[in-house]
Short mmCIF file of C-alpha atoms and ligand atoms in Angstrom, two decimals:
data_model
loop_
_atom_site.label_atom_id
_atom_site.label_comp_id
_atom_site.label_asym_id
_atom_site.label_seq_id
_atom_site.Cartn_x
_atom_site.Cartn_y
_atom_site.Cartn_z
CA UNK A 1 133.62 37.67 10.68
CA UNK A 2 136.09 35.48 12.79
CA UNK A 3 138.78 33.77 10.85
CA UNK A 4 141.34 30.78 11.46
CA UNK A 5 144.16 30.62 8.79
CA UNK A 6 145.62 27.56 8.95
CA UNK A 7 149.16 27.00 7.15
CA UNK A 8 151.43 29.82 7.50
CA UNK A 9 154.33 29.08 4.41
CA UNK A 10 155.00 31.34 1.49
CA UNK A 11 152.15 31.83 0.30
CA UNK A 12 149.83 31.41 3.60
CA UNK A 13 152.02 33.91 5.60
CA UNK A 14 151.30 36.95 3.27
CA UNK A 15 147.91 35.79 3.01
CA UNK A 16 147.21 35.89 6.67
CA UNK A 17 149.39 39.00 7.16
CA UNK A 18 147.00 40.81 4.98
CA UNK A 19 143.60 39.34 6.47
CA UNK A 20 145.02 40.65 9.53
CA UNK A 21 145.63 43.95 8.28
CA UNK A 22 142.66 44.31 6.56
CA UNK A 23 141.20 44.30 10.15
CA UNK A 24 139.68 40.55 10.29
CA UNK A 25 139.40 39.23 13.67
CA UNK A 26 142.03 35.98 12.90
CA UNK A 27 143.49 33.35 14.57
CA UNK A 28 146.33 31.06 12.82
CA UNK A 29 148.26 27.99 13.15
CA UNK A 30 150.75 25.98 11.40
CA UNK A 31 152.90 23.02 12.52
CA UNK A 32 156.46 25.78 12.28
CA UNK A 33 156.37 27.98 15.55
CA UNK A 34 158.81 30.56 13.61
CA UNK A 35 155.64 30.50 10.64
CA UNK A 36 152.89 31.69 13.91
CA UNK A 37 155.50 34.63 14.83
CA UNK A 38 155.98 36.20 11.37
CA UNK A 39 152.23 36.93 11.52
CA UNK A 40 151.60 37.84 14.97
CA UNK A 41 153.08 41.26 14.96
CA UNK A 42 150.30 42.04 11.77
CA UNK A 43 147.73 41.56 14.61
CA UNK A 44 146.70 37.67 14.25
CA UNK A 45 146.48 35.73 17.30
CA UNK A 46 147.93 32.36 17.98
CA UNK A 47 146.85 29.00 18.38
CA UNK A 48 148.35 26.26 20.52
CA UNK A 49 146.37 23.69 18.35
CA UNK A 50 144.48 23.67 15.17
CA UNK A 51 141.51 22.79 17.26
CA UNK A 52 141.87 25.57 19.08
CA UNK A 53 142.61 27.91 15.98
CA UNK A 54 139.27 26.89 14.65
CA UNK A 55 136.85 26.60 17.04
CA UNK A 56 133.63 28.61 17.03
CA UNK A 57 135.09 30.95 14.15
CA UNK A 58 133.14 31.23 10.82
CA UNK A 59 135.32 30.76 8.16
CA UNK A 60 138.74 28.31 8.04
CA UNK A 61 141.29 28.75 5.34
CA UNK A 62 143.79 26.35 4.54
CA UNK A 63 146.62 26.66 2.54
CA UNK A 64 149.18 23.29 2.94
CA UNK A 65 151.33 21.36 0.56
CA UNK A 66 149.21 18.34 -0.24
CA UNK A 67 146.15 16.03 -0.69
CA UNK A 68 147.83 14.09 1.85
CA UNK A 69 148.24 16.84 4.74
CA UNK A 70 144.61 18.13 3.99
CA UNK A 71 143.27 14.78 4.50
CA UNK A 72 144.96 14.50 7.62
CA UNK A 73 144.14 17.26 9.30
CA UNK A 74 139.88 17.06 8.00
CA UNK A 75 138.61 14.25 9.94
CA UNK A 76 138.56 12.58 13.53
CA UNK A 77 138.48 13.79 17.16
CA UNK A 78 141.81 15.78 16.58
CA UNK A 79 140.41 16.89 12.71
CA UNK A 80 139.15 20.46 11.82
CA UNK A 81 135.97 19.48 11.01
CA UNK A 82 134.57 17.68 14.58
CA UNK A 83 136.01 21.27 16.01
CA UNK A 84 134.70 23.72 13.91
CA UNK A 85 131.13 25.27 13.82
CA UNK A 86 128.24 23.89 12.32
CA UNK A 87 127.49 26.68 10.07
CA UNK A 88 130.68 28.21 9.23
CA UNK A 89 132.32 27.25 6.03
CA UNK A 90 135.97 25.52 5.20
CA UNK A 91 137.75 27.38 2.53
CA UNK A 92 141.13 25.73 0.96
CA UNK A 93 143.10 27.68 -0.77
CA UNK A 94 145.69 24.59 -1.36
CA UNK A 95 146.22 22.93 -4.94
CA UNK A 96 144.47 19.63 -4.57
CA UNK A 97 143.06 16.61 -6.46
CA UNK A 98 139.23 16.13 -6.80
CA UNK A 99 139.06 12.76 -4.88
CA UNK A 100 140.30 14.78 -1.73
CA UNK A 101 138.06 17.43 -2.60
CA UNK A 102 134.93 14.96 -2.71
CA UNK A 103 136.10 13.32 0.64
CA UNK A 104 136.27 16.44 2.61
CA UNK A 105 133.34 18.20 1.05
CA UNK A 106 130.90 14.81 1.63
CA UNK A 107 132.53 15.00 5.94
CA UNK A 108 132.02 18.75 5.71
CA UNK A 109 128.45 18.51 4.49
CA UNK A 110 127.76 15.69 7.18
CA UNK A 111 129.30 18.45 9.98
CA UNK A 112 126.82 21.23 8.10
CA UNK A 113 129.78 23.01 6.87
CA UNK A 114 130.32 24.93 3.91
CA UNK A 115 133.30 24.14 1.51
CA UNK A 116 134.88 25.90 -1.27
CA UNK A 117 137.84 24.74 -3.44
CA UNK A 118 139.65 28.11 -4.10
CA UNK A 119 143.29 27.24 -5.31
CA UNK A 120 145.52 30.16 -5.72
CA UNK A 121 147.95 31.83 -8.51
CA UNK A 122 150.64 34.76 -8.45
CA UNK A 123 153.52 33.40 -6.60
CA UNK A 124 154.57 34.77 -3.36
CA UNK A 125 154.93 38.36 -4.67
CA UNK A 126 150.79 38.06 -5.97
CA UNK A 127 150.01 36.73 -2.31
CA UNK A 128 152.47 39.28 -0.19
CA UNK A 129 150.15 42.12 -2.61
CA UNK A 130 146.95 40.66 -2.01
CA UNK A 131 146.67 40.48 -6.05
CA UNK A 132 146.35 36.96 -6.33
CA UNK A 133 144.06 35.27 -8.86
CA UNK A 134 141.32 32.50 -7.12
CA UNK A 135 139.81 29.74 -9.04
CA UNK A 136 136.69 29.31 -6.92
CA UNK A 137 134.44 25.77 -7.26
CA UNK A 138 131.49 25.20 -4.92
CA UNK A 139 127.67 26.97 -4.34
CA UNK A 140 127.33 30.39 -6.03
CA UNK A 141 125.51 31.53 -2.76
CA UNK A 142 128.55 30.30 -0.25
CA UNK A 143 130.67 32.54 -2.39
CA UNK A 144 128.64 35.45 -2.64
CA UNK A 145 128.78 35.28 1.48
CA UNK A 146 132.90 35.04 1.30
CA UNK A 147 133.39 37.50 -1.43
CA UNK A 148 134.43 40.25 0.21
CA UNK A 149 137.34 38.35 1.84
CA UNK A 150 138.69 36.85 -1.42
CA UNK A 151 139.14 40.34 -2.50
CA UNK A 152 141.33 40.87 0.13
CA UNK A 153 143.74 38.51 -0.57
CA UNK A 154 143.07 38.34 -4.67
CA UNK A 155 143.10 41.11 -7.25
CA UNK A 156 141.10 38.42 -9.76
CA UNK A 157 138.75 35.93 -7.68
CA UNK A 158 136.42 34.12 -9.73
CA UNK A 159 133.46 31.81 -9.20
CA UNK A 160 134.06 29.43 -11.55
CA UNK A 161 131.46 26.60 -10.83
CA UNK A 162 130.40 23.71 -9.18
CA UNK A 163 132.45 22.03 -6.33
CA UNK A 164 135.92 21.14 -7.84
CA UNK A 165 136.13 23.55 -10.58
CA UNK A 166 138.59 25.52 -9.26
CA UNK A 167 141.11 22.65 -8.60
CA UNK A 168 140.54 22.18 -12.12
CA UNK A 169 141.47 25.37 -13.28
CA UNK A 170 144.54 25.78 -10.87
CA UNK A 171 145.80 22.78 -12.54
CA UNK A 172 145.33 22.77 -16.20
CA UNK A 173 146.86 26.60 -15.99
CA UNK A 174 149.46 25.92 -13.50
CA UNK A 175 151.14 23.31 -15.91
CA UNK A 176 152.33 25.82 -18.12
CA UNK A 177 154.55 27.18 -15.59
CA UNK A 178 156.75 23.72 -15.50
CA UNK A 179 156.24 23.44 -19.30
CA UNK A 180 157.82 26.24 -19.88
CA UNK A 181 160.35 26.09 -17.44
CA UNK A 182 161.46 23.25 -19.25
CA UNK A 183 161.31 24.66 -22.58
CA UNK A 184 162.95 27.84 -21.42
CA UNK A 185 165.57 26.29 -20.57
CA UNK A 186 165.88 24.22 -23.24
CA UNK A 187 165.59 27.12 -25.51
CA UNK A 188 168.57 29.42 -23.13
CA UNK A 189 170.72 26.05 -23.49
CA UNK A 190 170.49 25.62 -27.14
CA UNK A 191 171.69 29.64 -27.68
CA UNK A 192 174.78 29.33 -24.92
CA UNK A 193 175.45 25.90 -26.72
CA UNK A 194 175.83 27.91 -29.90
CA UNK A 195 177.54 30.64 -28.31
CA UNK A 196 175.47 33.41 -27.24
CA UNK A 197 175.86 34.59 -23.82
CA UNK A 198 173.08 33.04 -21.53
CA UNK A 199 171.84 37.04 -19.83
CA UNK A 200 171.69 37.98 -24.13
CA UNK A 201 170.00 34.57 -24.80
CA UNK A 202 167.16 35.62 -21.92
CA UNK A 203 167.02 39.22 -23.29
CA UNK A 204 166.11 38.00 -26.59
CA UNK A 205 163.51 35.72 -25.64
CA UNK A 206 161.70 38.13 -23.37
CA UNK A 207 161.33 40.51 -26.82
CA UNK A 208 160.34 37.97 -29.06
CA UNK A 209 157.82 35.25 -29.83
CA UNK A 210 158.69 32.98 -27.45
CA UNK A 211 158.34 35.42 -24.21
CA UNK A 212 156.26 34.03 -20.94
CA UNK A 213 155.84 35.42 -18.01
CA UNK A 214 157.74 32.42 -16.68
CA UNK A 215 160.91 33.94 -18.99
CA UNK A 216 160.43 37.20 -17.46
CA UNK A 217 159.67 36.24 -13.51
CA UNK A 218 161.85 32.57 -13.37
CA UNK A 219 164.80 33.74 -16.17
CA UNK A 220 166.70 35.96 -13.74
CA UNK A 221 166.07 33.11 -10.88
CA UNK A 222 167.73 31.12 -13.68
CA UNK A 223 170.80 33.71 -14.91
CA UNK A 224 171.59 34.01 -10.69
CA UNK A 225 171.90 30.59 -9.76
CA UNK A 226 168.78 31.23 -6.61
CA UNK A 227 166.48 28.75 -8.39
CA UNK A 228 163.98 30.81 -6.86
CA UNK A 229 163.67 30.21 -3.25
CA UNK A 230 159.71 31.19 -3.76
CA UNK A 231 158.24 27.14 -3.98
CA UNK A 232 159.43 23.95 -3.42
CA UNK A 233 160.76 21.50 -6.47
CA UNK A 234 158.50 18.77 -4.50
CA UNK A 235 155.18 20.83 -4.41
CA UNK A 236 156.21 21.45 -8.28
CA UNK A 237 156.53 17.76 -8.38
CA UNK A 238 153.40 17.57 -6.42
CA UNK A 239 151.46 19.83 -9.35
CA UNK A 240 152.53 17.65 -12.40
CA UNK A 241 151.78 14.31 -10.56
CA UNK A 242 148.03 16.26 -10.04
CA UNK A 243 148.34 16.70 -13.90
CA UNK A 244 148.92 13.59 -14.71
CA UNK A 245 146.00 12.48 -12.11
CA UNK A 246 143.55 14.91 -13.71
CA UNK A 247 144.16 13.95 -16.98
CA UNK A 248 143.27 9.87 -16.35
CA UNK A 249 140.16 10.73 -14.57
CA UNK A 250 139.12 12.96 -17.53
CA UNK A 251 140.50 11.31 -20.44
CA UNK A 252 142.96 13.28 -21.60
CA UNK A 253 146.08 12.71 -23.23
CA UNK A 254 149.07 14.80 -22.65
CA UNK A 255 151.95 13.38 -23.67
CA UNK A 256 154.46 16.50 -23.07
CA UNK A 257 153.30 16.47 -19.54
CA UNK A 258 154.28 13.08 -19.24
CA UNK A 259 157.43 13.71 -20.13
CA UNK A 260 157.88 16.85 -17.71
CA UNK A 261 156.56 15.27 -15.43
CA UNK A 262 159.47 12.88 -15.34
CA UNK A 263 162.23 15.64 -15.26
CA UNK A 264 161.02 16.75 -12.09
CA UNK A 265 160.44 13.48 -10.51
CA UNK A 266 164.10 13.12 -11.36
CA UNK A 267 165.69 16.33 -10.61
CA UNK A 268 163.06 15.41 -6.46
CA UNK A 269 165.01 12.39 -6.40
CA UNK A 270 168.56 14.07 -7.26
CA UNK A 271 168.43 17.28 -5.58
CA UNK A 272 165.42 16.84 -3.14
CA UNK A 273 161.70 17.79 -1.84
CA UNK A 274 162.75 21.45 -0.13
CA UNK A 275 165.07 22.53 -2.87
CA UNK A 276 163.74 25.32 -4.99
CA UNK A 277 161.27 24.26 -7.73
CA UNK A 278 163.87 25.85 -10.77
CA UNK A 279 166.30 22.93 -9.74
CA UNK A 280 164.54 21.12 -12.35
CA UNK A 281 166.56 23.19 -15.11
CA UNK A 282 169.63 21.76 -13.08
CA UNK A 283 169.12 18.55 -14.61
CA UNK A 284 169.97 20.09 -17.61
CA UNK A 285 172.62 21.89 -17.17
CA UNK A 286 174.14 19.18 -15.26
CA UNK A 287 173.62 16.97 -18.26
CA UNK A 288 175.08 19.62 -20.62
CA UNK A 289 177.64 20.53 -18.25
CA UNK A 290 176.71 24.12 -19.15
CA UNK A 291 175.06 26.38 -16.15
CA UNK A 292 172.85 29.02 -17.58
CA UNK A 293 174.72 31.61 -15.46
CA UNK A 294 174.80 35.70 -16.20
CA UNK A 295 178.05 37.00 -16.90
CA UNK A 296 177.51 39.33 -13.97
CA UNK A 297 176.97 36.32 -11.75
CA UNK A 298 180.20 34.39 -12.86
CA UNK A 299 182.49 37.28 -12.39
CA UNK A 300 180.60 38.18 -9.00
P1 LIG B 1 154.93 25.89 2.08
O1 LIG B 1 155.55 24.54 2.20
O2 LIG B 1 155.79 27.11 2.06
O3 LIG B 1 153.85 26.07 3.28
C1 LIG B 1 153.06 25.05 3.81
C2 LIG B 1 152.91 25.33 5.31
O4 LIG B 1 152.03 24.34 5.86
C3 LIG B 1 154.24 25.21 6.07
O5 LIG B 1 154.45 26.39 6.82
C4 LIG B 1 154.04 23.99 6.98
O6 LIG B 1 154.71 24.11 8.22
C5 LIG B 1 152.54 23.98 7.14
N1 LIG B 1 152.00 22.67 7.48
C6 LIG B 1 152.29 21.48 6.91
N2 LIG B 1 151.55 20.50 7.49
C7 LIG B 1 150.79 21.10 8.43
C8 LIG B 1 149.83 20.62 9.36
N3 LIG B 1 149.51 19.33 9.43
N4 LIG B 1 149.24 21.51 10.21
C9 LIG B 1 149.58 22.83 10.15
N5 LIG B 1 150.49 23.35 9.29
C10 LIG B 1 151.07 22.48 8.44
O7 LIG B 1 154.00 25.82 0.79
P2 LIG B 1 153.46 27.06 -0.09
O8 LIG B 1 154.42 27.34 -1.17
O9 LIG B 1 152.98 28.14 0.82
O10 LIG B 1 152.20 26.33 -0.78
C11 LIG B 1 150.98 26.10 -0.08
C12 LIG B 1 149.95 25.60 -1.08
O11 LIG B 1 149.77 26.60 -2.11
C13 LIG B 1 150.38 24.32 -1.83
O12 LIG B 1 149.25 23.53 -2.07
C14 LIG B 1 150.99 24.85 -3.13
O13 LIG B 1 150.94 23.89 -4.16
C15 LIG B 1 150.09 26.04 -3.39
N6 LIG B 1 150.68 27.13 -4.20
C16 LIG B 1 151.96 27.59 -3.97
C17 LIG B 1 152.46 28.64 -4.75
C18 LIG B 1 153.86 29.21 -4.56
O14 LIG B 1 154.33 29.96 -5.44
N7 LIG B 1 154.55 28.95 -3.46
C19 LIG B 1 151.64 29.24 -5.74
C20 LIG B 1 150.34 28.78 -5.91
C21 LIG B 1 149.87 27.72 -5.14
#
């Protein structure tokens, strides 16, 4: 099976890396020379072009930062989809909206190519181990055929449904990561507020009811100062703004996303796009003039 990865940032380098390694004949691009050269040396070849990247292989994966970019790269003479095979099938592993999903799946079907939604979770430590969980939407039989390379890059891949069920899924679970982001720190605040030392304050939390994973992975990122350099405060951004999207075209209302959504629009337009996504807690330390720092870290 020949492979084009197309999209090479923290979480489409380690993905590639380990399509390489896993012995998949695969040829990458992304915008970033630097991006193509981390993943050469794992055995992938390079593209000068995307065109190039992609044509006559049978399976594309993308993995880029917005409904935007993925539009932009689908359609006309320069697109993906007038270069690829008729045939071969369009995987994107990015977290999208379901009008861009529709779009690109109604120019892919007119090209005779296959496309599955399959948005990602795990962070860049789930995609460097190839354990990342993938919400999959699209035919049950176009699956089946690509199984055996979700497994390389995913330790849970699931078919989930028809096309756009998986962007569904990525978002409704990926907006408890800001949610409680926002609450943890809220939580960490109120405790150094009253006095208890913000590395105890984390401790506590991460042995009691109010534990997460986000308390356990983003609470150090937190006690440092890093913010964790792992994804950007604008694809964050990006994810609640999908949220908020998803939850007019269904109905829903969701009132504490609203609001969350808001603190990171804010702490975008304060700190900005490429800034690491914990930045958003910034806001409130800058507001309570309190940083949620270690007592290791301040005396470092
Ligand atoms: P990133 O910004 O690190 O990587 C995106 C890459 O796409 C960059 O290397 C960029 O140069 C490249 N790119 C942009 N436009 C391009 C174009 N037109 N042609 C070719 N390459 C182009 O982003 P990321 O953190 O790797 O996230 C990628 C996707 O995965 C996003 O949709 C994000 O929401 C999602 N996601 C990220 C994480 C995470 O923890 N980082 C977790 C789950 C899902």
């Amino acid at each position: 099976m020949r492979v084009a990865f197309i999209g090479l940032g923290n979480m489409g380098g380690p993905m590639a890396r380990n399509i390489a390694q896993a012995g998949y004949d695969l040829t990458v691009y992304d915008l970033d020379p630097v991006k193509i050269a981390d993943v050469t040396p794992f055995g992938a070849k390079a593209a000068q072009s995307m065109t190039e990247a992609v044509a006559g292989v049978d399976v594309v994966m993308t993995s880029l930062p917005s409904p935007k970019v993925i539009r932009s790269i689908a359609s006309g003479p320069d697109g993906i989809l007038a270069a690829m095979s008729p045939g071969s099938t369009w995987i994107d592993l990015s977290t999208n909206n379901l009008d861009c999903e529709r779009e690109i799946r109604e120019l892919a079907h007119a090209a005779h190519i296959d496309f599955l939604d399959a948005p990602i979770s795990g962070g860049t430590e789930g995609a460097a181990q190839g354990s990342l969980t993938i919400m999959i939407g699209g035919k049950a039989e176009v699956f089946a055929r690509h199984k055996a390379l979700f497994d390389v890059i995913g330790g849970n891949v699931q078919h989930l449904g028809p096309h756009g069920a998986g962007y569904v899924a990525k978002i409704a679970q990926v907006v408890l990561c800001y949610l409680h982001s926002v609450a943890l720190s809220e939580a960490m605040m109120l405790g150094v507020k009253g006095g208890v030392p913000a590395d105890t304050m984390l401790a506590i939390i991460q042995n009691s009811t109010g534990r997460s994973y986000v308390a356990d992975r983003y609470g150090p990122a937190i006690l440092n100062g890093s913010y964790d350099p792992g994804f950007a405060l604008g694809l964050a951004h990006k994810d609640m703004a999908l949220t908020l999207e998803l939850a007019k075209s269904v109905g829903a209302t969701l009132p504490m996303c609203e609001q969350v959504e808001s603190i990171y629009d804010q702490a975008v337009k304060k700190y900005g796009f490429d800034e690491n996504h914990l930045m958003a807690v910034k806001l409130l330390e800058d507001a309570n003039d309190m940083p949620l720092r270690s007592a290791a870290f301040v005396q470092s």
